[in-house]
Amino acid sequence: DMKVTQMPRYLIKRMGENVLLECGQDMSHETMYWYRQDPGLGLQLIYISYDVDSNSEGDIPKGYRVSRKKREHFSLILDSAKTNQTSVYFCASSIGTGVQDTQYFGPGTRLLVL
Amino acid sequence: GQGVEQPDNLMSVEGTFARVNCTYSTSGFNGLSWYQQREGHAPVFLSYVVLDGLKDSGHFSTFLSRSNGYSYLLLTELQIKDSASYLCAVRDQGGRALIFGTGTTVSVSP
């Protein structure tokens, strides 16, 4: 059963606190992604990971960092969260970055930074 | 530059059809994908097109015109459960990731 999981599903933090969002996949996919989705802006790519310890900035990496120590697990870290990082965060995975590679999305994490 | 444009909203009636338009601009073209996203849920892959013309997949069909930078998703025999946001996405210049449109919210009424 192909699945992408995300934890936690909902999170409330205060400005300046550290945030850790976790993502897992059971499909042995090489490539994993972190997006954020905001009304009117659509899905924006934060980071892409091509495999363990092979990460690349996306379109909006400022204020975020990632960690991928195992192929099935990809973390997004916010050091000192800001209120403008309130958003819905989606993790996704794909077999590779081939043009037909479908992206499978997790259920999302709704983060509120107060 | 690169970008994907979609109308914000589309309303239709159960049993009829809805056409969701998408225009894009990219440096090089590596295919276009359509995703469905229901309210409060994750995007789910629907279709991938890379060749010009109509691709009939039953309930969902897609059309592509590469020369015009245009695609549409055609939803036929609409059901209430088809109410969702439909996202169009193209590969970026490096081919490494997808550039998503903001999505078109399709509302199907009885």
PDB file of C-alpha atoms in Angstrom:
ATOM      1  CA  ASP A   1       0.000   0.000   0.000  1.00  0.00           C
ATOM      2  CA  MET A   2       1.782   3.119  -1.268  1.00  0.00           C
ATOM      3  CA  LYS A   3       1.726   5.772   1.385  1.00  0.00           C
ATOM      4  CA  VAL A   4       3.263   9.069   2.444  1.00  0.00           C
ATOM      5  CA  THR A   5       2.771   9.975   6.092  1.00  0.00           C
ATOM      6  CA  GLN A   6       3.282  13.254   7.898  1.00  0.00           C
ATOM      7  CA  MET A   7       3.548  14.063  11.573  1.00  0.00           C
ATOM      8  CA  PRO A   8       2.171  15.994  13.250  1.00  0.00           C
ATOM      9  CA  ARG A   9      -1.019  16.780  11.367  1.00  0.00           C
ATOM     10  CA  TYR A  10      -1.678  19.967  13.316  1.00  0.00           C
ATOM     11  CA  LEU A  11       0.776  22.156  15.218  1.00  0.00           C
ATOM     12  CA  ILE A  12       0.627  25.455  17.064  1.00  0.00           C
ATOM     13  CA  LYS A  13       3.893  27.183  17.937  1.00  0.00           C
ATOM     14  CA  ARG A  14       4.954  30.582  19.225  1.00  0.00           C
ATOM     15  CA  MET A  15       7.183  32.871  17.230  1.00  0.00           C
ATOM     16  CA  GLY A  16      10.819  32.020  17.852  1.00  0.00           C
ATOM     17  CA  GLU A  17      10.215  28.383  18.724  1.00  0.00           C
ATOM     18  CA  ASN A  18      11.777  25.577  16.735  1.00  0.00           C
ATOM     19  CA  VAL A  19       9.568  23.381  14.583  1.00  0.00           C
ATOM     20  CA  LEU A  20      10.179  19.866  13.301  1.00  0.00           C
ATOM     21  CA  LEU A  21       7.922  18.378  10.634  1.00  0.00           C
ATOM     22  CA  GLU A  22       8.399  14.728   9.783  1.00  0.00           C
ATOM     23  CA  CYS A  23       7.594  12.830   6.596  1.00  0.00           C
ATOM     24  CA  GLY A  24       7.845   9.153   5.776  1.00  0.00           C
ATOM     25  CA  GLN A  25       7.220   7.023   2.708  1.00  0.00           C
ATOM     26  CA  ASP A  26       7.082   3.271   2.241  1.00  0.00           C
ATOM     27  CA  MET A  27       7.703   3.132  -1.516  1.00  0.00           C
ATOM     28  CA  SER A  28      11.531   3.339  -1.516  1.00  0.00           C
ATOM     29  CA  HIS A  29      11.237   6.483  -3.607  1.00  0.00           C
ATOM     30  CA  GLU A  30      14.510   8.273  -4.243  1.00  0.00           C
ATOM     31  CA  THR A  31      13.093  11.769  -4.473  1.00  0.00           C
ATOM     32  CA  MET A  32      11.208  13.630  -1.777  1.00  0.00           C
ATOM     33  CA  TYR A  33       9.859  17.166  -1.590  1.00  0.00           C
ATOM     34  CA  TRP A  34       8.604  19.726   0.877  1.00  0.00           C
ATOM     35  CA  TYR A  35       6.002  22.256  -0.263  1.00  0.00           C
ATOM     36  CA  ARG A  36       3.929  24.870   1.465  1.00  0.00           C
ATOM     37  CA  GLN A  37       0.490  25.832   0.262  1.00  0.00           C
ATOM     38  CA  ASP A  38      -1.086  29.218   0.901  1.00  0.00           C
ATOM     39  CA  PRO A  39      -4.346  30.648  -0.447  1.00  0.00           C
ATOM     40  CA  GLY A  40      -3.807  32.345  -3.799  1.00  0.00           C
ATOM     41  CA  LEU A  41      -0.217  31.136  -4.067  1.00  0.00           C
ATOM     42  CA  GLY A  42      -0.601  27.455  -4.685  1.00  0.00           C
ATOM     43  CA  LEU A  43       2.044  24.879  -3.896  1.00  0.00           C
ATOM     44  CA  GLN A  44       5.522  26.337  -3.522  1.00  0.00           C
ATOM     45  CA  LEU A  45       8.609  24.120  -3.430  1.00  0.00           C
ATOM     46  CA  ILE A  46      10.776  24.601  -0.345  1.00  0.00           C
ATOM     47  CA  TYR A  47      13.325  21.813  -0.709  1.00  0.00           C
ATOM     48  CA  ILE A  48      13.883  18.752  -2.855  1.00  0.00           C
ATOM     49  CA  SER A  49      15.887  15.704  -1.850  1.00  0.00           C
ATOM     50  CA  TYR A  50      17.312  13.367  -4.475  1.00  0.00           C
ATOM     51  CA  ASP A  51      18.408  10.741  -1.952  1.00  0.00           C
ATOM     52  CA  VAL A  52      20.059  10.449   1.461  1.00  0.00           C
ATOM     53  CA  ASP A  53      22.103  13.583   2.224  1.00  0.00           C
ATOM     54  CA  SER A  54      21.487  14.930  -1.289  1.00  0.00           C
ATOM     55  CA  ASN A  55      19.264  17.951  -0.820  1.00  0.00           C
ATOM     56  CA  SER A  56      18.688  21.022  -2.942  1.00  0.00           C
ATOM     57  CA  GLU A  57      16.939  24.320  -2.351  1.00  0.00           C
ATOM     58  CA  GLY A  58      13.610  24.882  -3.988  1.00  0.00           C
ATOM     59  CA  ASP A  59      11.993  28.208  -4.753  1.00  0.00           C
ATOM     60  CA  ILE A  60      11.465  29.443  -1.175  1.00  0.00           C
ATOM     61  CA  PRO A  61      14.122  27.866   1.097  1.00  0.00           C
ATOM     62  CA  LYS A  62      14.742  30.887   3.326  1.00  0.00           C
ATOM     63  CA  GLY A  63      13.913  30.148   6.948  1.00  0.00           C
ATOM     64  CA  TYR A  64      13.884  26.383   6.436  1.00  0.00           C
ATOM     65  CA  ARG A  65      16.335  23.509   6.465  1.00  0.00           C
ATOM     66  CA  VAL A  66      15.937  19.815   5.826  1.00  0.00           C
ATOM     67  CA  SER A  67      17.432  16.511   6.836  1.00  0.00           C
ATOM     68  CA  ARG A  68      17.366  13.171   5.065  1.00  0.00           C
ATOM     69  CA  LYS A  69      19.403  10.470   6.795  1.00  0.00           C
ATOM     70  CA  LYS A  70      17.299   7.541   5.593  1.00  0.00           C
ATOM     71  CA  ARG A  71      15.696   7.155   2.176  1.00  0.00           C
ATOM     72  CA  GLU A  72      12.231   6.729   3.663  1.00  0.00           C
ATOM     73  CA  HIS A  73      12.361   9.723   5.951  1.00  0.00           C
ATOM     74  CA  PHE A  74      12.585  13.474   5.208  1.00  0.00           C
ATOM     75  CA  SER A  75      12.370  16.201   7.842  1.00  0.00           C
ATOM     76  CA  LEU A  76      11.666  19.914   7.551  1.00  0.00           C
ATOM     77  CA  ILE A  77      13.057  22.154  10.292  1.00  0.00           C
ATOM     78  CA  LEU A  78      12.128  25.722  11.083  1.00  0.00           C
ATOM     79  CA  ASP A  79      14.710  27.303  13.366  1.00  0.00           C
ATOM     80  CA  SER A  80      12.992  30.149  15.173  1.00  0.00           C
ATOM     81  CA  ALA A  81       9.578  30.094  13.517  1.00  0.00           C
ATOM     82  CA  LYS A  82       8.034  33.263  12.181  1.00  0.00           C
ATOM     83  CA  THR A  83       4.367  34.179  11.890  1.00  0.00           C
ATOM     84  CA  ASN A  84       4.629  34.274   8.087  1.00  0.00           C
ATOM     85  CA  GLN A  85       5.515  30.584   8.184  1.00  0.00           C
ATOM     86  CA  THR A  86       1.940  29.789   9.162  1.00  0.00           C
ATOM     87  CA  SER A  87       0.821  27.536   6.335  1.00  0.00           C
ATOM     88  CA  VAL A  88      -0.090  24.032   5.265  1.00  0.00           C
ATOM     89  CA  TYR A  89       3.014  21.971   4.579  1.00  0.00           C
ATOM     90  CA  PHE A  90       2.927  19.014   2.208  1.00  0.00           C
ATOM     91  CA  CYS A  91       5.548  16.364   1.782  1.00  0.00           C
ATOM     92  CA  ALA A  92       5.662  14.367  -1.452  1.00  0.00           C
ATOM     93  CA  SER A  93       7.732  11.599  -2.964  1.00  0.00           C
ATOM     94  CA  SER A  94       8.390  10.243  -6.443  1.00  0.00           C
ATOM     95  CA  ILE A  95      10.439   7.388  -7.897  1.00  0.00           C
ATOM     96  CA  GLY A  96      12.899   9.880  -9.339  1.00  0.00           C
ATOM     97  CA  THR A  97      12.750  13.148 -11.225  1.00  0.00           C
ATOM     98  CA  GLY A  98      11.855  11.636 -14.567  1.00  0.00           C
ATOM     99  CA  VAL A  99       9.314  13.576 -16.532  1.00  0.00           C
ATOM    100  CA  GLN A 100       6.531  11.064 -15.967  1.00  0.00           C
ATOM    101  CA  ASP A 101       7.264  10.444 -12.307  1.00  0.00           C
ATOM    102  CA  THR A 102       4.071  10.922 -10.373  1.00  0.00           C
ATOM    103  CA  GLN A 103       4.340  12.735  -7.067  1.00  0.00           C
ATOM    104  CA  TYR A 104       2.560  11.139  -4.121  1.00  0.00           C
ATOM    105  CA  PHE A 105       1.567  13.594  -1.427  1.00  0.00           C
ATOM    106  CA  GLY A 106       1.190  13.199   2.301  1.00  0.00           C
ATOM    107  CA  PRO A 107      -1.935  14.470   4.114  1.00  0.00           C
ATOM    108  CA  GLY A 108      -0.326  17.754   5.100  1.00  0.00           C
ATOM    109  CA  THR A 109       0.649  19.475   8.350  1.00  0.00           C
ATOM    110  CA  ARG A 110      -1.265  22.586   9.343  1.00  0.00           C
ATOM    111  CA  LEU A 111       1.141  24.874  11.190  1.00  0.00           C
ATOM    112  CA  LEU A 112       0.055  27.980  13.054  1.00  0.00           C
ATOM    113  CA  VAL A 113       2.778  30.282  14.359  1.00  0.00           C
ATOM    114  CA  LEU A 114       1.506  32.786  16.905  1.00  0.00           C
TER     115      LEU A 114
ATOM    116  CA  GLY B   1      10.016  33.385 -17.042  1.00  0.00           C
ATOM    117  CA  GLN B   2       8.199  30.226 -16.117  1.00  0.00           C
ATOM    118  CA  GLY B   3       4.658  30.100 -14.827  1.00  0.00           C
ATOM    119  CA  VAL B   4       1.316  28.373 -14.789  1.00  0.00           C
ATOM    120  CA  GLU B   5      -2.012  30.215 -14.894  1.00  0.00           C
ATOM    121  CA  GLN B   6      -5.460  28.889 -14.084  1.00  0.00           C
ATOM    122  CA  PRO B   7      -8.828  30.554 -13.460  1.00  0.00           C
ATOM    123  CA  ASP B   8      -9.773  30.635  -9.795  1.00  0.00           C
ATOM    124  CA  ASN B   9     -13.267  29.213  -9.909  1.00  0.00           C
ATOM    125  CA  LEU B  10     -15.656  27.280 -12.119  1.00  0.00           C
ATOM    126  CA  MET B  11     -19.268  26.370 -11.398  1.00  0.00           C
ATOM    127  CA  SER B  12     -21.206  23.622 -13.103  1.00  0.00           C
ATOM    128  CA  VAL B  13     -24.196  21.345 -12.678  1.00  0.00           C
ATOM    129  CA  GLU B  14     -24.373  17.647 -11.869  1.00  0.00           C
ATOM    130  CA  GLY B  15     -24.590  15.495 -14.989  1.00  0.00           C
ATOM    131  CA  THR B  16     -23.004  18.098 -17.251  1.00  0.00           C
ATOM    132  CA  PHE B  17     -19.345  18.840 -17.876  1.00  0.00           C
ATOM    133  CA  ALA B  18     -16.641  21.245 -16.783  1.00  0.00           C
ATOM    134  CA  ARG B  19     -13.519  22.357 -18.626  1.00  0.00           C
ATOM    135  CA  VAL B  20     -10.598  23.542 -16.529  1.00  0.00           C
ATOM    136  CA  ASN B  21      -8.141  25.656 -18.488  1.00  0.00           C
ATOM    137  CA  CYS B  22      -4.420  25.994 -17.937  1.00  0.00           C
ATOM    138  CA  THR B  23      -1.855  28.168 -19.701  1.00  0.00           C
ATOM    139  CA  TYR B  24       1.838  27.817 -19.074  1.00  0.00           C
ATOM    140  CA  SER B  25       5.191  29.189 -20.075  1.00  0.00           C
ATOM    141  CA  THR B  26       8.381  27.204 -19.700  1.00  0.00           C
ATOM    142  CA  SER B  27      11.867  27.097 -21.137  1.00  0.00           C
ATOM    143  CA  GLY B  28      11.578  23.708 -22.723  1.00  0.00           C
ATOM    144  CA  PHE B  29       8.591  21.422 -22.195  1.00  0.00           C
ATOM    145  CA  ASN B  30       8.691  18.122 -20.351  1.00  0.00           C
ATOM    146  CA  GLY B  31       5.021  17.327 -19.989  1.00  0.00           C
ATOM    147  CA  LEU B  32       2.084  18.617 -18.000  1.00  0.00           C
ATOM    148  CA  SER B  33       0.298  16.957 -15.090  1.00  0.00           C
ATOM    149  CA  TRP B  34      -3.123  17.391 -13.540  1.00  0.00           C
ATOM    150  CA  TYR B  35      -3.839  16.824  -9.868  1.00  0.00           C
ATOM    151  CA  GLN B  36      -7.113  16.847  -7.925  1.00  0.00           C
ATOM    152  CA  GLN B  37      -7.195  18.298  -4.423  1.00  0.00           C
ATOM    153  CA  ARG B  38     -10.290  18.022  -2.279  1.00  0.00           C
ATOM    154  CA  GLU B  39     -10.796  20.542   0.504  1.00  0.00           C
ATOM    155  CA  GLY B  40      -8.523  19.742   3.416  1.00  0.00           C
ATOM    156  CA  HIS B  41      -6.779  16.897   1.619  1.00  0.00           C
ATOM    157  CA  ALA B  42      -3.594  16.281  -0.319  1.00  0.00           C
ATOM    158  CA  PRO B  43      -3.277  16.596  -4.109  1.00  0.00           C
ATOM    159  CA  VAL B  44      -3.843  13.347  -5.977  1.00  0.00           C
ATOM    160  CA  PHE B  45      -2.425  12.630  -9.430  1.00  0.00           C
ATOM    161  CA  LEU B  46      -4.959  12.441 -12.267  1.00  0.00           C
ATOM    162  CA  SER B  47      -3.183  12.588 -15.607  1.00  0.00           C
ATOM    163  CA  TYR B  48       0.054  13.302 -17.435  1.00  0.00           C
ATOM    164  CA  VAL B  49       0.204  14.601 -21.026  1.00  0.00           C
ATOM    165  CA  VAL B  50       3.170  15.308 -23.262  1.00  0.00           C
ATOM    166  CA  LEU B  51       1.760  14.944 -26.784  1.00  0.00           C
ATOM    167  CA  ASP B  52      -0.572  17.356 -28.541  1.00  0.00           C
ATOM    168  CA  GLY B  53      -4.218  16.498 -28.831  1.00  0.00           C
ATOM    169  CA  LEU B  54      -6.945  14.965 -26.738  1.00  0.00           C
ATOM    170  CA  LYS B  55      -6.277  12.114 -24.323  1.00  0.00           C
ATOM    171  CA  ASP B  56      -9.512  10.410 -23.344  1.00  0.00           C
ATOM    172  CA  SER B  57      -9.404   8.734 -19.947  1.00  0.00           C
ATOM    173  CA  GLY B  58     -13.133   8.284 -19.457  1.00  0.00           C
ATOM    174  CA  HIS B  59     -14.439  10.532 -16.692  1.00  0.00           C
ATOM    175  CA  PHE B  60     -11.358  12.758 -17.092  1.00  0.00           C
ATOM    176  CA  SER B  61      -9.917  13.791 -20.448  1.00  0.00           C
ATOM    177  CA  THR B  62      -7.057  16.137 -21.167  1.00  0.00           C
ATOM    178  CA  PHE B  63      -6.092  18.273 -24.128  1.00  0.00           C
ATOM    179  CA  LEU B  64      -2.689  19.765 -24.884  1.00  0.00           C
ATOM    180  CA  SER B  65      -1.466  22.314 -27.409  1.00  0.00           C
ATOM    181  CA  ARG B  66       2.270  22.792 -26.972  1.00  0.00           C
ATOM    182  CA  SER B  67       2.506  25.535 -29.591  1.00  0.00           C
ATOM    183  CA  ASN B  68      -0.026  27.610 -27.613  1.00  0.00           C
ATOM    184  CA  GLY B  69       1.166  26.691 -24.134  1.00  0.00           C
ATOM    185  CA  TYR B  70      -2.338  25.534 -23.307  1.00  0.00           C
ATOM    186  CA  SER B  71      -4.031  22.538 -21.750  1.00  0.00           C
ATOM    187  CA  TYR B  72      -7.432  21.731 -20.375  1.00  0.00           C
ATOM    188  CA  LEU B  73      -8.906  19.061 -18.158  1.00  0.00           C
ATOM    189  CA  LEU B  74     -12.403  17.980 -19.175  1.00  0.00           C
ATOM    190  CA  LEU B  75     -14.629  16.462 -16.542  1.00  0.00           C
ATOM    191  CA  THR B  76     -17.703  14.757 -18.008  1.00  0.00           C
ATOM    192  CA  GLU B  77     -20.900  13.469 -16.401  1.00  0.00           C
ATOM    193  CA  LEU B  78     -20.128  15.549 -13.358  1.00  0.00           C
ATOM    194  CA  GLN B  79     -20.943  14.259  -9.903  1.00  0.00           C
ATOM    195  CA  ILE B  80     -21.171  16.239  -6.685  1.00  0.00           C
ATOM    196  CA  LYS B  81     -18.019  14.476  -5.472  1.00  0.00           C
ATOM    197  CA  ASP B  82     -16.082  16.023  -8.370  1.00  0.00           C
ATOM    198  CA  SER B  83     -16.209  19.311  -6.457  1.00  0.00           C
ATOM    199  CA  ALA B  84     -12.544  20.004  -5.753  1.00  0.00           C
ATOM    200  CA  SER B  85      -9.587  22.088  -6.772  1.00  0.00           C
ATOM    201  CA  TYR B  86      -7.797  20.967  -9.939  1.00  0.00           C
ATOM    202  CA  LEU B  87      -4.103  21.796 -10.180  1.00  0.00           C
ATOM    203  CA  CYS B  88      -2.103  22.044 -13.374  1.00  0.00           C
ATOM    204  CA  ALA B  89       1.672  21.539 -13.158  1.00  0.00           C
ATOM    205  CA  VAL B  90       4.608  21.627 -15.554  1.00  0.00           C
ATOM    206  CA  ARG B  91       8.251  20.677 -15.122  1.00  0.00           C
ATOM    207  CA  ASP B  92      10.627  23.535 -14.373  1.00  0.00           C
ATOM    208  CA  GLN B  93      13.519  24.488 -16.611  1.00  0.00           C
ATOM    209  CA  GLY B  94      15.885  21.976 -15.054  1.00  0.00           C
ATOM    210  CA  GLY B  95      13.240  19.274 -15.197  1.00  0.00           C
ATOM    211  CA  ARG B  96      13.761  18.535 -11.535  1.00  0.00           C
ATOM    212  CA  ALA B  97      10.472  19.621 -10.019  1.00  0.00           C
ATOM    213  CA  LEU B  98       6.938  20.660 -10.844  1.00  0.00           C
ATOM    214  CA  ILE B  99       5.671  24.224 -11.065  1.00  0.00           C
ATOM    215  CA  PHE B 100       2.076  24.229  -9.879  1.00  0.00           C
ATOM    216  CA  GLY B 101      -0.709  26.597 -10.808  1.00  0.00           C
ATOM    217  CA  THR B 102      -2.844  27.973  -7.991  1.00  0.00           C
ATOM    218  CA  GLY B 103      -5.661  25.611  -8.926  1.00  0.00           C
ATOM    219  CA  THR B 104      -9.211  25.989 -10.189  1.00  0.00           C
ATOM    220  CA  THR B 105     -11.974  25.314  -7.686  1.00  0.00           C
ATOM    221  CA  VAL B 106     -14.765  23.419  -9.421  1.00  0.00           C
ATOM    222  CA  SER B 107     -18.129  23.548  -7.669  1.00  0.00           C
ATOM    223  CA  VAL B 108     -20.758  21.063  -8.825  1.00  0.00           C
ATOM    224  CA  SER B 109     -24.341  21.803  -7.826  1.00  0.00           C
ATOM    225  CA  PRO B 110     -27.363  19.465  -7.965  1.00  0.00           C
TER     226      PRO B 110
END
